[in-house]
Tab-separated table of N, CA and C in Angstrom:
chain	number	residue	atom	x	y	z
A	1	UNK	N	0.851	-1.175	0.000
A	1	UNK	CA	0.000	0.000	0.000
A	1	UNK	C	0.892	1.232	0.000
A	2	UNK	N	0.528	2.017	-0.734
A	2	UNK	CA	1.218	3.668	-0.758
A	2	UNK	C	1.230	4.455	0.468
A	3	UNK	N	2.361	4.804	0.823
A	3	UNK	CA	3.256	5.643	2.015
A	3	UNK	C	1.804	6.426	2.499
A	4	UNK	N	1.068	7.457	1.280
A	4	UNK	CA	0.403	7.832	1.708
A	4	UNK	C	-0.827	7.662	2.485
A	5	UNK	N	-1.247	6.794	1.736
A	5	UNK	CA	-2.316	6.249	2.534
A	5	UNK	C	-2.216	5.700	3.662
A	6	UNK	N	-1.228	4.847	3.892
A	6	UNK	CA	-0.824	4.122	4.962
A	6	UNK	C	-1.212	5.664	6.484
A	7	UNK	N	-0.067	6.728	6.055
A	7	UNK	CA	-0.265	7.546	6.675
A	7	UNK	C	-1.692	8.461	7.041
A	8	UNK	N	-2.747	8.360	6.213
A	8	UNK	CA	-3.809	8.960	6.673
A	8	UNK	C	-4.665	8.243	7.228
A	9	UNK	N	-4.543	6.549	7.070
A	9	UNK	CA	-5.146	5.996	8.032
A	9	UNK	C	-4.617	5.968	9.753
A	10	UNK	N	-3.234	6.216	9.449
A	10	UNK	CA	-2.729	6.252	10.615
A	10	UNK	C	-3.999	7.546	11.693
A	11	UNK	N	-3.986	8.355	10.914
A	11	UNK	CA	-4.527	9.644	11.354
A	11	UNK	C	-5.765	9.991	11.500
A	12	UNK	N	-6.295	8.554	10.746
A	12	UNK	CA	-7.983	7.840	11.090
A	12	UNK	C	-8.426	6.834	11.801
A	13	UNK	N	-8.407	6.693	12.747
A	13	UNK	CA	-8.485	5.085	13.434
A	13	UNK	C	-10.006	4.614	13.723
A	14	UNK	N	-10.647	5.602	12.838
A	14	UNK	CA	-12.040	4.778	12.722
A	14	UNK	C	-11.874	4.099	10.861
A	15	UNK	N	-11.021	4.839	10.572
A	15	UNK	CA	-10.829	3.846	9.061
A	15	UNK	C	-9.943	2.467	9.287
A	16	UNK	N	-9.001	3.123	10.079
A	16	UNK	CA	-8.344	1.951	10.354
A	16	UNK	C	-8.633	0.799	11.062
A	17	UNK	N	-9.460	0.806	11.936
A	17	UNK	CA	-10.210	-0.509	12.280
A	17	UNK	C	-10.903	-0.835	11.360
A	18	UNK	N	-11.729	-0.486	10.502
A	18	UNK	CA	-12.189	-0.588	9.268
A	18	UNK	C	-11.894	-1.597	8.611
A	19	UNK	N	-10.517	-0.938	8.157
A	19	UNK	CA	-9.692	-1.961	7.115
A	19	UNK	C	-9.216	-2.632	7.636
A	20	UNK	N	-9.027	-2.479	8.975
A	20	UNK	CA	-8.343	-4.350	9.754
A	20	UNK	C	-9.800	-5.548	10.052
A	21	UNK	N	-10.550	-5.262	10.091
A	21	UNK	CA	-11.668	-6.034	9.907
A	21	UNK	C	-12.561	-6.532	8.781
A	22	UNK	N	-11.593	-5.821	7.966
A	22	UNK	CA	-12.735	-5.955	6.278
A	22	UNK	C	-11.020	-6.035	5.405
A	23	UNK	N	-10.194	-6.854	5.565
A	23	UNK	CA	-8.503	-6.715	4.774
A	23	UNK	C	-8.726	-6.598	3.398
A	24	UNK	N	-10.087	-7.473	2.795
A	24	UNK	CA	-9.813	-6.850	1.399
A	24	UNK	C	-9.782	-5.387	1.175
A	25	UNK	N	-9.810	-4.712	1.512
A	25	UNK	CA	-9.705	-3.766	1.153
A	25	UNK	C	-8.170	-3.102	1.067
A	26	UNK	N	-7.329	-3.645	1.688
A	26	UNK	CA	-5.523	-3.708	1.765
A	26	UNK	C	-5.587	-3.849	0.067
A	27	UNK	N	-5.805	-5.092	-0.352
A	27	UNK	CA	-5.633	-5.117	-2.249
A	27	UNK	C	-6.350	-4.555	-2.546
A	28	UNK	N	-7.731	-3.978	-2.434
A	28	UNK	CA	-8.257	-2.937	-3.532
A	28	UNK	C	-7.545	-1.956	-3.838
A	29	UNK	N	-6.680	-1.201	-2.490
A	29	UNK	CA	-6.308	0.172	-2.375
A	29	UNK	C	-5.284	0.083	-2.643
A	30	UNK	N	-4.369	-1.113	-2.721
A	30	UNK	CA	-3.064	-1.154	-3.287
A	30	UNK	C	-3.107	-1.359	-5.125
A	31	UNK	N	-4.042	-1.622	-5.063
A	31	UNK	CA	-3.921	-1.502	-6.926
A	31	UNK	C	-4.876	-0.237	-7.288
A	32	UNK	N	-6.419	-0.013	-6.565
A	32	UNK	CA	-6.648	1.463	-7.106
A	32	UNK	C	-6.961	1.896	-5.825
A	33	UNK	N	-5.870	3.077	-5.726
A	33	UNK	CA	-6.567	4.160	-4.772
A	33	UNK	C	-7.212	4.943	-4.644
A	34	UNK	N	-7.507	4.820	-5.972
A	34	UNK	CA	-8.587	6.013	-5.911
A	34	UNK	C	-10.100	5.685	-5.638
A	35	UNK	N	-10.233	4.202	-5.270
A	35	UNK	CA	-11.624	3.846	-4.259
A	35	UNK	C	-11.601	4.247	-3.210
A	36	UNK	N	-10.574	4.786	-2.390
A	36	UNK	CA	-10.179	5.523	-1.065
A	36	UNK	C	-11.859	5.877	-0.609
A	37	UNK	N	-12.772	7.015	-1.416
A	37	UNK	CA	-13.731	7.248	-1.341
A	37	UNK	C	-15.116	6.138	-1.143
A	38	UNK	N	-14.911	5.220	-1.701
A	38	UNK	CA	-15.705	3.967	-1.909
A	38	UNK	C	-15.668	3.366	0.051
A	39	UNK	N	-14.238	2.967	0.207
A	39	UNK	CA	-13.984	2.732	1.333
A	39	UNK	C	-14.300	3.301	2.199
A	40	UNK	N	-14.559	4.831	1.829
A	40	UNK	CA	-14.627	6.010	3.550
A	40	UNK	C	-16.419	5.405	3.784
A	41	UNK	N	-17.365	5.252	2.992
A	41	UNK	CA	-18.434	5.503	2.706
A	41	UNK	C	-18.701	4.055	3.679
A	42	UNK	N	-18.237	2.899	2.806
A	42	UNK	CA	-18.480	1.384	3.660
A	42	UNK	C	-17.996	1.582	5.613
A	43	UNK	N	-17.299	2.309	5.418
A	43	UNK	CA	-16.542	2.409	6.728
A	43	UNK	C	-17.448	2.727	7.714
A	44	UNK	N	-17.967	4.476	7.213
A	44	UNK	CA	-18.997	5.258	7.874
A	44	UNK	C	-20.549	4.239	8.353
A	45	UNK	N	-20.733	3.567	7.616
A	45	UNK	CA	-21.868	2.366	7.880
A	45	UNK	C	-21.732	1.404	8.621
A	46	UNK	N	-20.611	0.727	8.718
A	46	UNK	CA	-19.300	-0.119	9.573
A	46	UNK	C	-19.523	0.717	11.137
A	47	UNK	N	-19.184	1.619	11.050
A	47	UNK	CA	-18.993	2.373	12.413
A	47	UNK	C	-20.146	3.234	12.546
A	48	UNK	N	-21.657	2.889	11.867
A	48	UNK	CA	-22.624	3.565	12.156
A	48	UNK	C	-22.827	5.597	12.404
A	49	UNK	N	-21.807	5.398	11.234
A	49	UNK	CA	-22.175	7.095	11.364
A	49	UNK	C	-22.604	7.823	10.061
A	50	UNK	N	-23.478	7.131	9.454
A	50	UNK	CA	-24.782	7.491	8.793
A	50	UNK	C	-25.220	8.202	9.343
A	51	UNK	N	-26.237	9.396	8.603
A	51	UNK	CA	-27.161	10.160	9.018
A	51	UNK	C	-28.523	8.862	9.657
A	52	UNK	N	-28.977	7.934	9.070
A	52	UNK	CA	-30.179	7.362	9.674
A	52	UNK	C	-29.539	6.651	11.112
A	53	UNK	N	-28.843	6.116	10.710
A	53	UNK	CA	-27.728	5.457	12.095
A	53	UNK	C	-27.798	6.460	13.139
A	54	UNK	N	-27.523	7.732	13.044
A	54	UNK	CA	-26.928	8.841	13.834
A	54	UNK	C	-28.951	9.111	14.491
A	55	UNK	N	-29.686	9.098	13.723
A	55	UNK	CA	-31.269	9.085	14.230
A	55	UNK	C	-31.535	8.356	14.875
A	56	UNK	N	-31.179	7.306	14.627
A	56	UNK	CA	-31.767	6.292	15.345
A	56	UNK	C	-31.255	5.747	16.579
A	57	UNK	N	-29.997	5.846	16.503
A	57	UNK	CA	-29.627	6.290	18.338
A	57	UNK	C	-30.106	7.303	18.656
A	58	UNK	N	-30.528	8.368	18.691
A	58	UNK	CA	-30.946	9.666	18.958
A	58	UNK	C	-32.356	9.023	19.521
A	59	UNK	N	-33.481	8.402	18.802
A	59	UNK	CA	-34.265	8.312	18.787
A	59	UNK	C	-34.466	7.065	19.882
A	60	UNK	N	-33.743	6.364	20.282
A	60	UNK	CA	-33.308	5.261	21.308
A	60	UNK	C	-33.099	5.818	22.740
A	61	UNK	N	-32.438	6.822	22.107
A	61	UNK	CA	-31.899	7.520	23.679
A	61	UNK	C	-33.062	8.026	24.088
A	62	UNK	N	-34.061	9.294	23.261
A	62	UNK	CA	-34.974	10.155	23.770
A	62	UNK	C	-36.280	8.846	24.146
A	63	UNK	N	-36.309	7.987	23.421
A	63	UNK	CA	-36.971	6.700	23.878
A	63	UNK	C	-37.246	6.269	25.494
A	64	UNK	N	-35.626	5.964	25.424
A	64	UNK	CA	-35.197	5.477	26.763
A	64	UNK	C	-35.621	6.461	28.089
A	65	UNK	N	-35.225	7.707	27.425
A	65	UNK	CA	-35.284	8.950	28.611
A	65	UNK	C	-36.981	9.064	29.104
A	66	UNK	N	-37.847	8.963	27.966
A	66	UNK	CA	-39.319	9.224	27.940
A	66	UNK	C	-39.575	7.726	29.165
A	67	UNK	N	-39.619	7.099	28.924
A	67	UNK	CA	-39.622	5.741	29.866
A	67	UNK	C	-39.391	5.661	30.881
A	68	UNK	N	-38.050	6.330	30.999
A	68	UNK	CA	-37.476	6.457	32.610
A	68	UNK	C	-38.333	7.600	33.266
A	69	UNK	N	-38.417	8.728	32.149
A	69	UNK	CA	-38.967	9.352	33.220
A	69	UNK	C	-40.825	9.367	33.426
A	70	UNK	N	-41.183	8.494	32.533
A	70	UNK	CA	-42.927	7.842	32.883
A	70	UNK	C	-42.770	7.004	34.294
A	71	UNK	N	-41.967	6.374	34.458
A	71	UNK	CA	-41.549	5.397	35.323
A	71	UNK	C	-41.728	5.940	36.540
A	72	UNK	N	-40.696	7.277	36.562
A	72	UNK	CA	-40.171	8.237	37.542
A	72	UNK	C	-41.525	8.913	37.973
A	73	UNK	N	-42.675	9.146	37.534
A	73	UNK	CA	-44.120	9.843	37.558
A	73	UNK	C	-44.518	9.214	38.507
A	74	UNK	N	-44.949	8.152	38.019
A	74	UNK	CA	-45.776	6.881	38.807
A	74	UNK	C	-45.383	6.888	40.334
């Protein structure tokens, strides 16, 4: 893999667990790097930081909170 890249994952360690759990991606990026983008995208879904992902914990939490505090009424 190219110096560079090597180095910006260094400087990403939510990519970099990424690509240590999913290795094909070591040979994609060593023959085209320019899927770099392809990869950030699988990653972001991988580590749940999608916009619907990012709702839906949101929507878990205010869930949870509404519950506790019905609970807390009673």
């Amino acid at each position: 893999m190219r110096a560079d890249l090597m180095q910006y994952f260094s400087a990403r360690p939510d990519l970099k667990r990424y690509l240590r759990a999913e290795p094909y991606w070591y040979r994609i990026l060593a023959r085209r790097p320019e899927r770099l983008e392809e990869m950030e995208k699988e990653a972001r879904f991988f580590n749940g930081q999608t916009w619907p992902q990012r709702v839906s914990r949101m929507n878990q939490g205010v869930g949870m909170t509404i519950q506790l505090l019905n609970l807390l009424k009673r």
